[in-house]
mmCIF file of C-alpha atoms and ligand atoms in Angstrom:
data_model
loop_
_atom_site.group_PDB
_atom_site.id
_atom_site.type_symbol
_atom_site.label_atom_id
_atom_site.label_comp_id
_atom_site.label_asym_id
_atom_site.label_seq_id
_atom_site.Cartn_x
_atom_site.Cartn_y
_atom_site.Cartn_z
ATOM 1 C CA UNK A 10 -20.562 -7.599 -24.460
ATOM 2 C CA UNK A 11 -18.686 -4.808 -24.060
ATOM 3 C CA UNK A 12 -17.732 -5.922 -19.905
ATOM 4 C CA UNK A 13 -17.073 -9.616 -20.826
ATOM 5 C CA UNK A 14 -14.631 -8.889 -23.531
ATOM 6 C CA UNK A 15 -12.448 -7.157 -21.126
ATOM 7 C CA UNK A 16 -12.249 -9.685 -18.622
ATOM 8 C CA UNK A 17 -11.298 -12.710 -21.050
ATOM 9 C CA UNK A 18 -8.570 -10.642 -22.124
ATOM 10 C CA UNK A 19 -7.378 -10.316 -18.327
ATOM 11 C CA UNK A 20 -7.995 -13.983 -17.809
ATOM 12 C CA UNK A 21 -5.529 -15.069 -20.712
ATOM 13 C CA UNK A 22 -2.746 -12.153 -19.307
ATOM 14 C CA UNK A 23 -3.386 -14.144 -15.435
ATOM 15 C CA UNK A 24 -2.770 -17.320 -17.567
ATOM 16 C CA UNK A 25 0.509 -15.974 -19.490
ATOM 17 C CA UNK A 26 1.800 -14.493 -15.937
ATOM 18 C CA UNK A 27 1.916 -17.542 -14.594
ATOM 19 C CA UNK A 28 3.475 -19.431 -17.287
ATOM 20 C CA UNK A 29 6.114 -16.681 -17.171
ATOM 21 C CA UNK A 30 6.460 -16.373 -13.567
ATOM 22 C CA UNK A 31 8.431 -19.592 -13.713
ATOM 23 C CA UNK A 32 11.664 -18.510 -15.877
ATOM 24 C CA UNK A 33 11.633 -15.072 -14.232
ATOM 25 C CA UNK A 34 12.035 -16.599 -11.038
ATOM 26 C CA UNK A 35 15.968 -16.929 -11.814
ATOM 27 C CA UNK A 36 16.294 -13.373 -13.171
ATOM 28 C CA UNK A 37 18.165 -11.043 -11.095
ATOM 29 C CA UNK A 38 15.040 -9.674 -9.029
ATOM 30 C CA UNK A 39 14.272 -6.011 -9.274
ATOM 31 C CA UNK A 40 15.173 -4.571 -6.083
ATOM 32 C CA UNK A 41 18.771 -6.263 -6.421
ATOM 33 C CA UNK A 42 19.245 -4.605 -9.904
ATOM 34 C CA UNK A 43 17.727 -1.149 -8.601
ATOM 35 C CA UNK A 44 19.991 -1.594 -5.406
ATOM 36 C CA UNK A 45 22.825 -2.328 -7.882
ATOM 37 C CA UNK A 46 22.222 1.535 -9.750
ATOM 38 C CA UNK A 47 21.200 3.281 -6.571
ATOM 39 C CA UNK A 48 24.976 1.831 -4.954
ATOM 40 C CA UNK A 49 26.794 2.714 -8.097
ATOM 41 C CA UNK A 50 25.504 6.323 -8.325
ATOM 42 C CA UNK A 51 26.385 6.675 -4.367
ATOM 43 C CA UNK A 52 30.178 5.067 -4.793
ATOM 44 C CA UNK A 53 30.978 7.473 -7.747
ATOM 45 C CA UNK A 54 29.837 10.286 -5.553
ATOM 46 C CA UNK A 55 32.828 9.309 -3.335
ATOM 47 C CA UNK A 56 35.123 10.527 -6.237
ATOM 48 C CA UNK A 57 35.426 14.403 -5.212
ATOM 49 C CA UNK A 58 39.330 13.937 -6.096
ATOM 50 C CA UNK A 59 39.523 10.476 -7.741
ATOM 51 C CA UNK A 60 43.068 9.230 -7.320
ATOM 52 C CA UNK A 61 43.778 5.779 -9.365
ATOM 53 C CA UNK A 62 44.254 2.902 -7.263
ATOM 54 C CA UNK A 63 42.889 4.283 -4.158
ATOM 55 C CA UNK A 64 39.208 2.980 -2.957
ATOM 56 C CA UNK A 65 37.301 5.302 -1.661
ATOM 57 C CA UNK A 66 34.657 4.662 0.436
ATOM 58 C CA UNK A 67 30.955 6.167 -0.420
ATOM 59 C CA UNK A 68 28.047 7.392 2.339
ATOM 60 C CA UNK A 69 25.077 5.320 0.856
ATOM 61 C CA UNK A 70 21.570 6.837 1.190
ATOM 62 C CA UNK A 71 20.002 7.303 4.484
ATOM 63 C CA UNK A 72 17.593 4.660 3.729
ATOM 64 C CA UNK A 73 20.235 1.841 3.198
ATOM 65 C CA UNK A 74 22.092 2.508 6.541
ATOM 66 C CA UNK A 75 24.313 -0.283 7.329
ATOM 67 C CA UNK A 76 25.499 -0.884 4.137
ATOM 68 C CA UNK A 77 29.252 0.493 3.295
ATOM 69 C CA UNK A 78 30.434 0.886 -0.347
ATOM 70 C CA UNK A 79 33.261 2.033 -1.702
ATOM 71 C CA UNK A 80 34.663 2.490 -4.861
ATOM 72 C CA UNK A 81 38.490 2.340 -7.248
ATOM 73 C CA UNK A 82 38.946 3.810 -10.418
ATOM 74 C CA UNK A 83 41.606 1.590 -12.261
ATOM 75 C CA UNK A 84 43.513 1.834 -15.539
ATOM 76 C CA UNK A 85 42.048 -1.436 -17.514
ATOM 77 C CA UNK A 86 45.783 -1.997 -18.312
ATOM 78 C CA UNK A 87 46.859 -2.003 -14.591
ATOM 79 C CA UNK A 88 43.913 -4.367 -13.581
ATOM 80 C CA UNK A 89 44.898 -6.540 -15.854
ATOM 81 C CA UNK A 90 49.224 -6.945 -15.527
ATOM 82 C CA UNK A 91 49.115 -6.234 -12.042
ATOM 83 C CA UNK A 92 45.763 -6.517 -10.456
ATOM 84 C CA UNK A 93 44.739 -5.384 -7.252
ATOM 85 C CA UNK A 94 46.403 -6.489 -4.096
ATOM 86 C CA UNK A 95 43.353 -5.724 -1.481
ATOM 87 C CA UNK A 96 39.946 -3.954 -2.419
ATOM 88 C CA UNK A 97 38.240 -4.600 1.214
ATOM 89 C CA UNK A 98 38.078 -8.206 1.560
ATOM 90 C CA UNK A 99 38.874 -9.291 -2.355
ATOM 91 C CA UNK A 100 42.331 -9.828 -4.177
ATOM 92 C CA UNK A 101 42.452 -9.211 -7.534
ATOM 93 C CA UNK A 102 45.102 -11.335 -9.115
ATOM 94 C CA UNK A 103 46.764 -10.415 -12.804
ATOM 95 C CA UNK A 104 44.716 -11.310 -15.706
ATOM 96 C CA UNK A 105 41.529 -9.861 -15.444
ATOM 97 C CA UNK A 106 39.572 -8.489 -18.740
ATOM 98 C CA UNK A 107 36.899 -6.618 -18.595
ATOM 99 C CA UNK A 108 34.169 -6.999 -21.615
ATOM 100 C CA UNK A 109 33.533 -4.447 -23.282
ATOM 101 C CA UNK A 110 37.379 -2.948 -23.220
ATOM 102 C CA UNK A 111 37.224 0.378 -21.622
ATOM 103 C CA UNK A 112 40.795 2.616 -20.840
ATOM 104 C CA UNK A 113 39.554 2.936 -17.271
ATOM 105 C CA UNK A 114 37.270 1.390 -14.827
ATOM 106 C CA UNK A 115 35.951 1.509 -11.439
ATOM 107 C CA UNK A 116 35.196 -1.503 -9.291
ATOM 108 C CA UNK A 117 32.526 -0.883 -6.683
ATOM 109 C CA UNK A 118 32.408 -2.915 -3.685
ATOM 110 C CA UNK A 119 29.265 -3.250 -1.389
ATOM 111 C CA UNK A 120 28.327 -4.360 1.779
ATOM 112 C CA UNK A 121 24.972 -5.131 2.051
ATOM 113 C CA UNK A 122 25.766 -6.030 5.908
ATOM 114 C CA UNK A 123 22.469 -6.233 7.617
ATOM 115 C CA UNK A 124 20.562 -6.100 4.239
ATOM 116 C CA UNK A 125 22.062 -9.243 3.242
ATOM 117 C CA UNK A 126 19.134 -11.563 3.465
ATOM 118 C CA UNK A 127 16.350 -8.700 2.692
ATOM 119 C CA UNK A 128 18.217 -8.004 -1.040
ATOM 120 C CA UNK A 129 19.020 -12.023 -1.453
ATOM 121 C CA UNK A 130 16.904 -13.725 0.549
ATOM 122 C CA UNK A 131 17.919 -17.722 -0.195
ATOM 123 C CA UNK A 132 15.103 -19.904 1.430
ATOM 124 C CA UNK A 133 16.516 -22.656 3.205
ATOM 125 C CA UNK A 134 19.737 -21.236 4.219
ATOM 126 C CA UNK A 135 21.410 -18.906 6.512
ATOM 127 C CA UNK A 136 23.747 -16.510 5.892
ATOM 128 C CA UNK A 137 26.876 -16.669 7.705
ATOM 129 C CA UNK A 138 29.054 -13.377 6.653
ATOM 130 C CA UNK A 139 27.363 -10.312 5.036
ATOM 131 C CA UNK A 140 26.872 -10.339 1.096
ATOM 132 C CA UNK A 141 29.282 -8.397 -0.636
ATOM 133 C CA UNK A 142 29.817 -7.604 -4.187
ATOM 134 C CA UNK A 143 32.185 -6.714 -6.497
ATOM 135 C CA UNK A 144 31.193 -5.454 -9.744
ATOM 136 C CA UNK A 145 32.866 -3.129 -12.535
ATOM 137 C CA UNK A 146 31.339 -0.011 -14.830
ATOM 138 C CA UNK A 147 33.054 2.168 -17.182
ATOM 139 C CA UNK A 148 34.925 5.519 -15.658
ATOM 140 C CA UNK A 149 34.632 7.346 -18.469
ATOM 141 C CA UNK A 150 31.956 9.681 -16.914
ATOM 142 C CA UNK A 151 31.974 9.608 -13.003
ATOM 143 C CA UNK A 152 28.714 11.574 -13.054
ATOM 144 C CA UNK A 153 26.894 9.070 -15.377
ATOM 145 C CA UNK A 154 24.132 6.976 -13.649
ATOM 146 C CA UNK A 155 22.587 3.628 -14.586
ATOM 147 C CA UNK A 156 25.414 2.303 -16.180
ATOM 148 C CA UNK A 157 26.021 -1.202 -17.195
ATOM 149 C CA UNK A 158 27.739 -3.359 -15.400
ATOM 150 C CA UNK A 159 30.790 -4.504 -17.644
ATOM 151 C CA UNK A 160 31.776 -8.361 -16.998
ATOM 152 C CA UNK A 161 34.974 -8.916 -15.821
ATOM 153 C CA UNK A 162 36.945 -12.450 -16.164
ATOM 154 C CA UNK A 163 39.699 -13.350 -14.159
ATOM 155 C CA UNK A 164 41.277 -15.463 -16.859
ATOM 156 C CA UNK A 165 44.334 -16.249 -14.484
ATOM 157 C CA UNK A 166 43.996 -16.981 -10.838
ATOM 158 C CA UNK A 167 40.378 -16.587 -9.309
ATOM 159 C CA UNK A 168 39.296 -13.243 -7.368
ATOM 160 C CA UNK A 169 39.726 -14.309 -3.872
ATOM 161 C CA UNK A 170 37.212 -13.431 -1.075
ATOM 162 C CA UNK A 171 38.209 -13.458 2.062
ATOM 163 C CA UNK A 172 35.279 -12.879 5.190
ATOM 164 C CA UNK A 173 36.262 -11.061 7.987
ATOM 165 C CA UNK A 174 33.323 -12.121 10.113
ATOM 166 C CA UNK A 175 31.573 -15.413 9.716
ATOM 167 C CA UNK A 176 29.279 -16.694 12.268
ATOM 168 C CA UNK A 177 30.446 -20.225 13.462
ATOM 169 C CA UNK A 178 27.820 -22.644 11.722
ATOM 170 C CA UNK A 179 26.198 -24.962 12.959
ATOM 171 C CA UNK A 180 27.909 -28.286 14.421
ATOM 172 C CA UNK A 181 27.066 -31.272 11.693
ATOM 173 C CA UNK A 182 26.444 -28.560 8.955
ATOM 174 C CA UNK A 183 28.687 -27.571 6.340
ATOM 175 C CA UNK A 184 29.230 -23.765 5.240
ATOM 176 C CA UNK A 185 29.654 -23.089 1.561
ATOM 177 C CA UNK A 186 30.044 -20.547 -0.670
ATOM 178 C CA UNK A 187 27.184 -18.988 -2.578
ATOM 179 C CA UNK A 188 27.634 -16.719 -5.612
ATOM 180 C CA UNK A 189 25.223 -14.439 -7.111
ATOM 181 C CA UNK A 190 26.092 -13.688 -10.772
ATOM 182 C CA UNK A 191 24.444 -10.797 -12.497
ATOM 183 C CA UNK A 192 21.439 -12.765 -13.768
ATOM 184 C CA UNK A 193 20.099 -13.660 -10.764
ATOM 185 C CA UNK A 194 21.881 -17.772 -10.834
ATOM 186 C CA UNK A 195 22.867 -18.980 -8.247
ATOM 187 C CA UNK A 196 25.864 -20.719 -7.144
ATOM 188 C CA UNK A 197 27.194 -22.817 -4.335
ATOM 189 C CA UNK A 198 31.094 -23.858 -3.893
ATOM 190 C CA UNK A 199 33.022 -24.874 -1.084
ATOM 191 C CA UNK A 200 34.773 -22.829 1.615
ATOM 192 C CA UNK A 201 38.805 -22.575 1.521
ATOM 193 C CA UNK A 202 40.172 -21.918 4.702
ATOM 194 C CA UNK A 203 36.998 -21.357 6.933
ATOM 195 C CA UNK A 204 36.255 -18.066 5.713
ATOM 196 C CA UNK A 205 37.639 -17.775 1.754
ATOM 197 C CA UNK A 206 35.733 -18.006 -1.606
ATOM 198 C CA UNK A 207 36.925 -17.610 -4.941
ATOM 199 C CA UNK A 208 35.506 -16.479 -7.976
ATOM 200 C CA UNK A 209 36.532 -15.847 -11.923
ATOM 201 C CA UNK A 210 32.729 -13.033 -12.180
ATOM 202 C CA UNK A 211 31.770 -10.234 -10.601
ATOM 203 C CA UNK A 212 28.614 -10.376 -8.751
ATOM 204 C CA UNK A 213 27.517 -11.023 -4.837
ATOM 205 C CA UNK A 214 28.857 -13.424 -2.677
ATOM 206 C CA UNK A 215 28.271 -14.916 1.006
ATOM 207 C CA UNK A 216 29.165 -17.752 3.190
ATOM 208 C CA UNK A 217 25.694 -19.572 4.098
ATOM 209 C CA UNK A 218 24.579 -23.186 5.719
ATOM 210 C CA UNK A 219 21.664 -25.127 5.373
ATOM 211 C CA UNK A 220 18.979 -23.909 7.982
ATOM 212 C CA UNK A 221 17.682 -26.753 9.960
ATOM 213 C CA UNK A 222 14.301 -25.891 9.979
ATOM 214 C CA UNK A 223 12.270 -26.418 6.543
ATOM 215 C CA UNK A 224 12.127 -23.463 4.458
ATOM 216 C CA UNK A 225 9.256 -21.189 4.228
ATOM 217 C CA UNK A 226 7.039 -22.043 0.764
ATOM 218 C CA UNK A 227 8.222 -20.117 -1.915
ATOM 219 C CA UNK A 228 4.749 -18.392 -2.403
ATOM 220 C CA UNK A 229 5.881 -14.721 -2.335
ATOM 221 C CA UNK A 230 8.701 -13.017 -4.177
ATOM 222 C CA UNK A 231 8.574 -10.288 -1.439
ATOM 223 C CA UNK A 232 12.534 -11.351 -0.168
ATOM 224 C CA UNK A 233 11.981 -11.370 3.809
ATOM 225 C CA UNK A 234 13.509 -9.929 5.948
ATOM 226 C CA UNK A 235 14.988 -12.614 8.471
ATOM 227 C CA UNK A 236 16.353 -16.186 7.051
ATOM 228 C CA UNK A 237 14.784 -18.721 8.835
ATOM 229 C CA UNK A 238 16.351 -19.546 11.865
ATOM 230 C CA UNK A 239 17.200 -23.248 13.279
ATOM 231 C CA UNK A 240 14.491 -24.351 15.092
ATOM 232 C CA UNK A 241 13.805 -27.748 14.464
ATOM 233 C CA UNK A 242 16.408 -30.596 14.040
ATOM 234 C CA UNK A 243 15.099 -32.117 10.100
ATOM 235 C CA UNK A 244 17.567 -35.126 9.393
ATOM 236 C CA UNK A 245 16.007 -34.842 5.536
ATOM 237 C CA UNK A 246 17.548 -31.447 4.965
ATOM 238 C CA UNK A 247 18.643 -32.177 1.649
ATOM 239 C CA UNK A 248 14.878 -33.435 0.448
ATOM 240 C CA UNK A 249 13.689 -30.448 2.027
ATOM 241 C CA UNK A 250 14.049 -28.651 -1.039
ATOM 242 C CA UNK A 251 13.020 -31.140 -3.591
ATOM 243 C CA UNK A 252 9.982 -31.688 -1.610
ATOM 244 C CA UNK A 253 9.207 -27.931 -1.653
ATOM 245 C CA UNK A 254 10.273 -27.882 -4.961
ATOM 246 C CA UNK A 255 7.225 -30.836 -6.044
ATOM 247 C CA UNK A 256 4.399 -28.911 -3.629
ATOM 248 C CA UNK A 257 5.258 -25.709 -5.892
ATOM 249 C CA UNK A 258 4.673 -26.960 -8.746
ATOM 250 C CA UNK A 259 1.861 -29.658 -7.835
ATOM 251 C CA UNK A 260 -0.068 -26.337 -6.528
ATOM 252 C CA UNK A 261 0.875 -24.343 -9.780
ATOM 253 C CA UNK A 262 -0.565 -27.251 -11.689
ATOM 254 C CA UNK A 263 -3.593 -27.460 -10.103
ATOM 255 C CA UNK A 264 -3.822 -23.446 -10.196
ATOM 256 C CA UNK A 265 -3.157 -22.922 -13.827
ATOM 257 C CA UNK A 266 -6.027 -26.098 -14.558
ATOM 258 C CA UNK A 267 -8.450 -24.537 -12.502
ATOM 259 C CA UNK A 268 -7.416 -20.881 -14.558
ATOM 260 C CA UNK A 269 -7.989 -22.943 -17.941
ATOM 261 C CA UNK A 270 -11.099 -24.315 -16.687
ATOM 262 C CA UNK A 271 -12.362 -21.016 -15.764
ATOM 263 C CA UNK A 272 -11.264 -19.691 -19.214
ATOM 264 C CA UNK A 273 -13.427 -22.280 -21.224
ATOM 265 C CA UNK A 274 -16.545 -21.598 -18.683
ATOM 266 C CA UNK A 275 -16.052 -17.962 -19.628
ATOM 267 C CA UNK A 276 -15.512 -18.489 -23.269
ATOM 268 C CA UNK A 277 -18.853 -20.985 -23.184
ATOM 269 C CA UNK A 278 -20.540 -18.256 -21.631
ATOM 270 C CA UNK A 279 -19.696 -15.340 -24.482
ATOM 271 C CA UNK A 280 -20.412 -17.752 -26.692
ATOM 272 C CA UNK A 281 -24.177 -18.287 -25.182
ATOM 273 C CA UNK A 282 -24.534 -14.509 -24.898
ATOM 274 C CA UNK A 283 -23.806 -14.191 -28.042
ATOM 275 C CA UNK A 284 -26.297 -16.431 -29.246
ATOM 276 C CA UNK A 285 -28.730 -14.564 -27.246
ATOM 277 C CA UNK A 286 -28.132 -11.337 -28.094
ATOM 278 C CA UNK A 287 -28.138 -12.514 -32.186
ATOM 279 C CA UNK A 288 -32.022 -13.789 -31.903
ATOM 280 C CA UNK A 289 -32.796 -10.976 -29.398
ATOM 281 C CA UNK A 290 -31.874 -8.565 -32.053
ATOM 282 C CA UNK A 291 -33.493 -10.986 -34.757
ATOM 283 C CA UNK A 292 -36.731 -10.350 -32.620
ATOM 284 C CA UNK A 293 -36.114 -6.687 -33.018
ATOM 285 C CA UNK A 294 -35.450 -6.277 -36.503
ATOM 286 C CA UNK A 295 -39.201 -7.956 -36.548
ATOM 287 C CA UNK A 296 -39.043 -11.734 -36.737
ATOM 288 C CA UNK A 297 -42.440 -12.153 -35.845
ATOM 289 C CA UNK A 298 -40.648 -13.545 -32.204
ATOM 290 C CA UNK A 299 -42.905 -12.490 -28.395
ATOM 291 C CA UNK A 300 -40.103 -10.802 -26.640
ATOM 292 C CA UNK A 301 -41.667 -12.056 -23.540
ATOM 293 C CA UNK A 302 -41.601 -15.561 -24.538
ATOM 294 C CA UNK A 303 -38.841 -17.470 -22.909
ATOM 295 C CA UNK A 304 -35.036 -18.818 -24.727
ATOM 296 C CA UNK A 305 -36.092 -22.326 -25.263
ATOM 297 C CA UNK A 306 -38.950 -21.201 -27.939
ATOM 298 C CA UNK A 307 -37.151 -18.396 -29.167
ATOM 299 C CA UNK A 308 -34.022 -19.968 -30.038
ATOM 300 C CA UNK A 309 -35.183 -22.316 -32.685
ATOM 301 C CA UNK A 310 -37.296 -19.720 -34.576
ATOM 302 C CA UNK A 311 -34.128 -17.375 -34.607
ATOM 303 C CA UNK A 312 -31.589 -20.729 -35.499
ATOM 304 C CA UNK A 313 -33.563 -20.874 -38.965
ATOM 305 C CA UNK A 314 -34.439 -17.329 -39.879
ATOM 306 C CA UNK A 315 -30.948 -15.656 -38.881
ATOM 307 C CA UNK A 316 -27.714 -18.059 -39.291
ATOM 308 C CA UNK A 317 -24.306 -16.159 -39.365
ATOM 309 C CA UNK A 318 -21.917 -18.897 -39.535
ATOM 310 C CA UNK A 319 -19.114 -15.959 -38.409
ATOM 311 C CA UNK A 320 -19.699 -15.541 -34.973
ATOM 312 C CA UNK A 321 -20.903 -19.309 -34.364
ATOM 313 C CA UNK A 322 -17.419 -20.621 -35.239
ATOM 314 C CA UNK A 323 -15.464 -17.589 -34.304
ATOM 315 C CA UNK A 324 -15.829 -18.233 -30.246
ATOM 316 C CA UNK A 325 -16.107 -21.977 -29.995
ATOM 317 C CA UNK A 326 -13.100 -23.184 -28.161
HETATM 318 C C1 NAG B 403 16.549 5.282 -0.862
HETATM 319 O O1 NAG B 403 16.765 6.641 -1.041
HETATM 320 C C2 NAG B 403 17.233 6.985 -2.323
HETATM 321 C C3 NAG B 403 17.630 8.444 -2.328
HETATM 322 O O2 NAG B 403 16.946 9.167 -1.366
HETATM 323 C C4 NAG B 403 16.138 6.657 -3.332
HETATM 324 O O3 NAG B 403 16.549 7.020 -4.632
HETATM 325 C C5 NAG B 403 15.871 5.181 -3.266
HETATM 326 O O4 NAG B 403 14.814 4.847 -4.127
HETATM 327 C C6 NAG B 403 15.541 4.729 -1.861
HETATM 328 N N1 NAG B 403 15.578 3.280 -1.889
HETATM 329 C C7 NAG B 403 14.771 2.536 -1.174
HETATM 330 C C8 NAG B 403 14.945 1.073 -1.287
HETATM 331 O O5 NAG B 403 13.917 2.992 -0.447
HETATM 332 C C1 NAG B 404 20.319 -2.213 9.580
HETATM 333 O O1 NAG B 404 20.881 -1.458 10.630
HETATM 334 C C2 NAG B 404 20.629 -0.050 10.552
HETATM 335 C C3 NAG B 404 21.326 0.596 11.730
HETATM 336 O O2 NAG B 404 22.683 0.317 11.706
HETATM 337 C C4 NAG B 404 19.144 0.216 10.598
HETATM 338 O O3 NAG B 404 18.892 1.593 10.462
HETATM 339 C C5 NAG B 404 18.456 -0.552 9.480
HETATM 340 O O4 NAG B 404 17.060 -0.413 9.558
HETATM 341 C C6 NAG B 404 18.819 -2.031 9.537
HETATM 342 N N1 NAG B 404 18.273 -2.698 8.374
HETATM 343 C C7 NAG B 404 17.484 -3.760 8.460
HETATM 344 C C8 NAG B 404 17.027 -4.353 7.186
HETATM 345 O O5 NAG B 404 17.135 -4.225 9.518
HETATM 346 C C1 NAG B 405 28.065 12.364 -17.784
HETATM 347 O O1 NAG B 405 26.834 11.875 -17.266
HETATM 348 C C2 NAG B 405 25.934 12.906 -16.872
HETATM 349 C C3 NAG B 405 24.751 12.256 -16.182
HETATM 350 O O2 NAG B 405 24.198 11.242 -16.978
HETATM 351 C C4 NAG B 405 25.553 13.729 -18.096
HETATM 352 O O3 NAG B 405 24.683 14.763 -17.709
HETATM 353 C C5 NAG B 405 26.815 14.299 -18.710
HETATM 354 O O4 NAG B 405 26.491 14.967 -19.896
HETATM 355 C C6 NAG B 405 27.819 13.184 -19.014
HETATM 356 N N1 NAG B 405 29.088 13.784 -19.449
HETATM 357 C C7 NAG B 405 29.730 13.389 -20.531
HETATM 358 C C8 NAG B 405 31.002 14.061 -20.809
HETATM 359 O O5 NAG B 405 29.291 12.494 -21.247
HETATM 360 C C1 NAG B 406 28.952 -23.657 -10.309
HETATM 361 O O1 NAG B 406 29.719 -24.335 -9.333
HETATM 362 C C2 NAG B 406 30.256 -25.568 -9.737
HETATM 363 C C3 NAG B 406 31.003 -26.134 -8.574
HETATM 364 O O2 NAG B 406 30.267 -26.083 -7.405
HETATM 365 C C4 NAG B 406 31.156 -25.389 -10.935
HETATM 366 O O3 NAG B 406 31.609 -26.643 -11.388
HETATM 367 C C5 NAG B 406 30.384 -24.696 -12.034
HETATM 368 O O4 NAG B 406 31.248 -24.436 -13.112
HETATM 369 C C6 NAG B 406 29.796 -23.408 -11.543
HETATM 370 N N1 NAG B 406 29.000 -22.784 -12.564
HETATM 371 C C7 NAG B 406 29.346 -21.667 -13.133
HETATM 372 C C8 NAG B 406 28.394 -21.111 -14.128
HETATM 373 O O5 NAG B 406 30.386 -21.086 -12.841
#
């Protein structure tokens, strides 16, 4: 008794992951937000003399080599009447808030260069140009770790992006613009100019294209480490997905019916254990029951002289 309880409880948490493995797919995974705190601690360690309006750019850890960050500490009143003419490869026009107000902020920039597709891996597409992001935090205390991101709205002309290096896509496929907000949604728009995106939110943005070849089942939240690369010509790339999309959740289906089934085999089975263990300890309390003698006999003798209508309704499912 004491073994099975256990294990139904474990059986109903498997069950309740997987119903809740389906919303938390679109949350902001936990290695992006832990990259997010481990950049911001490393960019405000580039303020040994923090002038305003300067970026300065930050050595991030040994074990992130490849990426570049870099940091500005701005008067909220600046950012927002005058803006900021070139942070790397954004532009900051006039009119951006940040929520909450703070007096001064500090917009950290990141490069996740060859990291790109390990932090934000995007099945089905390529990545064209690096992911870089743009995000704000209070500079009230530039020793202060795991701060919150504040949001920042550029309530006059979008924050431009402009890629230095994109890879030449594809011929027949069309780059676009993908956007990362804080919450993990994603976003596609289209491409000004070959190699500019815009935005109104901070967050992480790329350039990517469809990848020709189908994309790899989305079984694993481990992000990998290479997108997949062309290497079959699909003319149904844009069913790809919704295809995918179906054989997920066909396969969750049949997953979470088999898990229920299991769960009502293992509840019958308590149940009969139960049962068992009542008329055994009937027999011991000295029903006038042969131990040896097998369940069939036993059970009615035990039905009649021992009912405890408790435990017979308490289980059934
Ligand atoms: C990288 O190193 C830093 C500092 O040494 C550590 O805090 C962080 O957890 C490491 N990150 C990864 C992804 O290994
Ligand atoms: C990115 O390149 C650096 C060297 O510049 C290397 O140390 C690192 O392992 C690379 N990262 C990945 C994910 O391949
Ligand atoms: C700034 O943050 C650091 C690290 O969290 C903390 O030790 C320190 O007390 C803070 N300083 C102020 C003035 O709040
Ligand atoms: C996502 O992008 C579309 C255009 O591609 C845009 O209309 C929509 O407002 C965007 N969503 C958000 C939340 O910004």
């Amino acid at each position: 008794m004491g073994l099975l309880v256990p294990s139904l409880e474990m059986l109903s948490l498997l069950l309740l992951c997987c119903f809740f493995s389906l919303p938390r797919l679109r949350a902001q995974s936990s290695a992006q937000e832990a990259l997010d705190v481990l950049i911001q601690d490393y960019a405000y360690r580039a303020f040994v003399r923090p002038r305003t309006g300067i970026p300065f750019d930050g050595i991030p850890p040994s074990n992130l080599s490849g990426v570049h960050i870099s940091a500005m500490r701005l008067r909220s009143g600046s950012l927002r009447t005058r803006g900021v003419e070139g942070f790397k490869e954004f532009t900051i026009y006039p009119g951006v808030i940040e929520q909450p107000y703070v007096e001064r902020l500090v917009l950290v920039y990141q490069n996740l260069g060859n990291w790109s597709a390990r932090y934000y891996p995007l099945p089905g597409y390529v990545y064209l140009a690096p992911v870089l992001g743009l995000l704000a935090y209070d500079a009230s205390n530039l020793s202060a770790k795991h701060l919150t991101e504040l949001d920042i709205l550029a309530s006059g002309q979008p924050i431009s992006v402009e890629f230095s290096d994109v890879k030449s896509a594809p011929p027949g496929s069309l780059p676009k613009c993908v956007w990362f907000d804080l919450h993990g949604v994603v976003n596609f728009s289209n491409v000004v100019s070959g190699n500019r995106c815009s935005t109104v939110r901070q967050g992480h943005f790329s350039i990517v294209v469809k990848s020709t070849a189908p994309p790899p089942a989305p079984v694993s939240p481990k992000p990998s480490t290479t997108p997949p690369g062309p290497k079959h010509k699909d003319k149904e790339k844009k069913k790809d997905s919704s295809v995918w999309i179906i054989v997920g959740s066909v396969v969750g289906g049949l997953l979470l019916l088999s898990l229920l089934g299991i769960l009502i085999l293992w509840l019958r089975r308590y149940q009969q254990k139960k049962r068992m263990q009542k008329m055994e300890k009937a027999a011991e309390v000295g029903e006038a029951l042969h131990m040896a003698t097998v369940g069939s006999t036993k059970a009615p003798a035990a039905m009649v002289t021992r009912t405890q209508p408790t435990l017979e309704t308490e289980y059934m499912p």
